[in-house]
Short mmCIF file of C-alpha atoms in Angstrom, two decimals:
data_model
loop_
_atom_site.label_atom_id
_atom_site.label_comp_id
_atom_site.label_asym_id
_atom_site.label_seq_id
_atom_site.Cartn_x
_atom_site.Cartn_y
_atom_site.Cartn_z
CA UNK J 104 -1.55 1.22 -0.96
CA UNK J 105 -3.37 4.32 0.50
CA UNK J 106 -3.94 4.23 3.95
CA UNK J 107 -6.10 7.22 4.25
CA UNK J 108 -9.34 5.50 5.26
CA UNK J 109 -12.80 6.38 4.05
CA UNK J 110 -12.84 9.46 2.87
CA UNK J 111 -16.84 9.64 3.34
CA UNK J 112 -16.04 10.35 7.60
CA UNK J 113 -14.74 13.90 6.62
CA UNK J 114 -18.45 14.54 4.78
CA UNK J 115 -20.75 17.57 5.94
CA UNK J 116 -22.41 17.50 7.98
CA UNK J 117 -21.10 16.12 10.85
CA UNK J 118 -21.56 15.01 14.72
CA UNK J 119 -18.29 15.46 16.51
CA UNK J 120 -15.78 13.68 13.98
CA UNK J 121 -18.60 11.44 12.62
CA UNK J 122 -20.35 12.76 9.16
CA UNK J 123 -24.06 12.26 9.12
CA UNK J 124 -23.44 9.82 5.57
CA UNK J 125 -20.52 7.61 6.99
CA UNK J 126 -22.66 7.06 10.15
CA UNK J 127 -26.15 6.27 8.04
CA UNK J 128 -24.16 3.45 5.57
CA UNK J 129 -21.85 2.15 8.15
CA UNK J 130 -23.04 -0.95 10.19
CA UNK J 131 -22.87 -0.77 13.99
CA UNK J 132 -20.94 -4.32 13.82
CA UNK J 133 -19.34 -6.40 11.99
CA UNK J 134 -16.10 -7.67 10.70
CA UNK J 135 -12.90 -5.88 10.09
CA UNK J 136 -10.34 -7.18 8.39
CA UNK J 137 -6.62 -5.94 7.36
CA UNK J 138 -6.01 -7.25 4.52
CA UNK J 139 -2.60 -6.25 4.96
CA UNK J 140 -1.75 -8.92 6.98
CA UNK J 141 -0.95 -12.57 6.12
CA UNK J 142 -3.50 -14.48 8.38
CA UNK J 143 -6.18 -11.81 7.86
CA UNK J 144 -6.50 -12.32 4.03
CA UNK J 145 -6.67 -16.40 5.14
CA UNK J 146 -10.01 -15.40 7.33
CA UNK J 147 -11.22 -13.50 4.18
CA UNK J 148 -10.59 -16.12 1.67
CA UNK J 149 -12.61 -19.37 4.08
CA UNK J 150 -15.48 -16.15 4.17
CA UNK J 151 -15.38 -16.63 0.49
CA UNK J 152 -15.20 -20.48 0.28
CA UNK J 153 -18.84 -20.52 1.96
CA UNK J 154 -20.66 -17.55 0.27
CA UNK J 155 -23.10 -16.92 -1.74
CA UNK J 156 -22.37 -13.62 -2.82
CA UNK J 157 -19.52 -11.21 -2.81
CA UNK J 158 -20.17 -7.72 -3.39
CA UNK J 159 -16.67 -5.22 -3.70
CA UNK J 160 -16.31 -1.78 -4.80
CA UNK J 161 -12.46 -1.40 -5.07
CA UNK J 162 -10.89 0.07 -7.82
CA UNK J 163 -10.28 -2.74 -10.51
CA UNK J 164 -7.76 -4.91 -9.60
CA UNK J 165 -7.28 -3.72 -6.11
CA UNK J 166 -8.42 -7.26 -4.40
CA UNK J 167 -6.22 -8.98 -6.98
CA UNK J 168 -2.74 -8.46 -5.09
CA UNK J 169 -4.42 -9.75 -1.86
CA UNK J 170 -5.62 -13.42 -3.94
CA UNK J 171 -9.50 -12.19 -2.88
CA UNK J 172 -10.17 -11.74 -7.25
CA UNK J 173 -13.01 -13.15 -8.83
CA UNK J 174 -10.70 -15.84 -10.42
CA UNK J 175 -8.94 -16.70 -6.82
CA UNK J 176 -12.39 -16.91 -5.22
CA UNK J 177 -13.84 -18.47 -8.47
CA UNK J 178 -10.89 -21.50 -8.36
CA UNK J 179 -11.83 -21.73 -4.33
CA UNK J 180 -15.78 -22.06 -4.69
CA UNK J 181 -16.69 -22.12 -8.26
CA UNK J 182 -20.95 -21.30 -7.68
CA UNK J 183 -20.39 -17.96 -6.16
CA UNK J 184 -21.63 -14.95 -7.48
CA UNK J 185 -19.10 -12.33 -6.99
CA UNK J 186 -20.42 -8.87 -8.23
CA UNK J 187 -17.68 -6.34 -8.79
CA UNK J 188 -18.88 -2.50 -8.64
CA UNK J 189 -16.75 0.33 -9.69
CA UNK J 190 -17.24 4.10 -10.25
CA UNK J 191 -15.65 4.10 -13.85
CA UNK J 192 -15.64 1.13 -15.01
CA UNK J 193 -13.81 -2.38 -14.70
CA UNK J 194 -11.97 -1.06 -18.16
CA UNK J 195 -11.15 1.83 -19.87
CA UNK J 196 -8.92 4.86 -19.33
CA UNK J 197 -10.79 5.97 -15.95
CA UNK J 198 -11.13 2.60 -14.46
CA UNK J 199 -8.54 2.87 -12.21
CA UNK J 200 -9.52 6.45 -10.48
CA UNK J 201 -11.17 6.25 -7.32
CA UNK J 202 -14.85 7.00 -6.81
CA UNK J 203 -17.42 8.58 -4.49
CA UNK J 204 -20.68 9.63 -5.35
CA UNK J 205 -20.83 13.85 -5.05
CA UNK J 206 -17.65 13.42 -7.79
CA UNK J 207 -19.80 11.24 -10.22
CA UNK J 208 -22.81 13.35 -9.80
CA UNK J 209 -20.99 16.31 -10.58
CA UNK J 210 -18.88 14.62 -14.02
CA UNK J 211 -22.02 13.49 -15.19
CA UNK J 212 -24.27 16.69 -15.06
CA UNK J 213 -26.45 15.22 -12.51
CA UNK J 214 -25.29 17.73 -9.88
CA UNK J 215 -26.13 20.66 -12.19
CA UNK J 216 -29.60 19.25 -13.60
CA UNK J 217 -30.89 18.61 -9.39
CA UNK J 218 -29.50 21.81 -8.10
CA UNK J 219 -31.29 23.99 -11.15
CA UNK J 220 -34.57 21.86 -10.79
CA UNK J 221 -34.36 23.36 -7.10
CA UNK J 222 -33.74 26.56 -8.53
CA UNK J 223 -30.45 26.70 -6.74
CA UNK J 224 -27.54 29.49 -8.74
CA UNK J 225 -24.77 28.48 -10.41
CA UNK J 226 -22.82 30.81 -8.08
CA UNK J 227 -24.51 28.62 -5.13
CA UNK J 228 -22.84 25.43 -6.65
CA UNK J 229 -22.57 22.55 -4.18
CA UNK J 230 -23.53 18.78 -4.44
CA UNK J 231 -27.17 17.95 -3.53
CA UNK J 232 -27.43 15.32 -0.17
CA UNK J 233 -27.76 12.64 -1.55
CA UNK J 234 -25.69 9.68 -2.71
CA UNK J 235 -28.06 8.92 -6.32
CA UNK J 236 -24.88 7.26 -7.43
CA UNK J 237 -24.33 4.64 -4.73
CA UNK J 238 -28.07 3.89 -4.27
CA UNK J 239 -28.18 3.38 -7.82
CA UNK J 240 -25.42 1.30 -8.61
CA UNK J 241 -26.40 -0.90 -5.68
CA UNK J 242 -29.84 -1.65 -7.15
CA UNK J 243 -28.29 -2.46 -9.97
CA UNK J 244 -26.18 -4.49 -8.44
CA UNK J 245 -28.84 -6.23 -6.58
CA UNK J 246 -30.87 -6.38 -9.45
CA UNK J 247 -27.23 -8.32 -11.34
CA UNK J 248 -27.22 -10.90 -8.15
CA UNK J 249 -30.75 -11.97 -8.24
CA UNK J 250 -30.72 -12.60 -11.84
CA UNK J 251 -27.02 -14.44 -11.79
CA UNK J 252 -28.89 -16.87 -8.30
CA UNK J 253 -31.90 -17.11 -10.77
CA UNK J 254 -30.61 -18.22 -13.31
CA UNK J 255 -29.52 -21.70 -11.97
CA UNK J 256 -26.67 -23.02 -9.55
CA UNK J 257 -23.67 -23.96 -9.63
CA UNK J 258 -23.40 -22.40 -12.73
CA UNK J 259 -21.49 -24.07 -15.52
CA UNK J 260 -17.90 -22.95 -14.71
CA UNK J 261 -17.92 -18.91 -13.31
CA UNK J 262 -20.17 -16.23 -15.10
CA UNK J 263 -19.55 -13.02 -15.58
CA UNK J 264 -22.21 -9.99 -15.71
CA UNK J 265 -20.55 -6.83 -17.15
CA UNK J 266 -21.41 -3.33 -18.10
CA UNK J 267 -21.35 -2.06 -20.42
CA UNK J 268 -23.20 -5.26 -22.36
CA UNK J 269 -21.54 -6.48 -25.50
CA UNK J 270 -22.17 -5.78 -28.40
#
């Protein structure tokens, strides 16, 4: 387990030690947990037995060794919608690398196709400001929650909304 941290609070630009994107996305409260320890992951899990919604953007697997997976959660409170989002996928050969936004971008061509639209040189290359692939995949995540509490609850025994859609 990597105990680095966030790697978002080392972004440009910064205040002090605090970067301008970790400060914009991170809430001035709330609820830490370590899910490292024993009594911690018991917290987590009576969160879960009462919600609604979980939303977690670990690599695949991750929340699986702490008993916080969709199937743990599912077994503990079988109507909640438990939305899973990940930078490469829940399966495939890239599912398990970790994700952040200006790496994405840049795979995908996005990077590129913004800077030259701004007419910025390929000599000049850096990522644009903003995060298109977070705010993205959390609309689409939203937009995955609202139709999974629309379309009826409890739902028959755990659903599961994945991308991409079968065939």
């Amino acid at each position: 387990m990597s105990r680095r941290g966030d790697l978002s609070r080392l972004a440009f630009p910064r205040q002090g030690a605090v970067s301008g994107y970790y400060a914009r996305r991170t809430p001035a409260s709330g609820l830490s947990i370590d899910l490292n320890v024993a009594a911690a992951r018991e917290v987590a899990l009576r969160l879960c037995d009462t919600a609604d919604v979980i939303v977690e953007n670990f690599r695949p697997g991750a929340l699986g060794s702490f008993g916080l997976d969709y199937a743990s959660v599912a077994e503990r409170n079988p109507a909640v919608v438990y939305v899973s989002v990940s930078g490469y996928g829940q399966r495939g050969p890239w599912s398990g690398r970790m994700a952040y936004a200006p790496t994405v971008q840049a795979e995908a061509g996005f990077t590129r196709n913004t800077l030259r639209q701004f007419g910025v040189e390929d000599a000049d290359r850096r990522t644009d400001s903003l995060s298109h692939a977070d705010v993205y995949s959390g609309l689409h995540a939203t937009i995955a929650v609202l139709a999974a509490l629309r379309h009826g609850r409890p739902p028959a025994r755990g659903s599961t909304l994945t991308w991409p859609w079968p065939r």
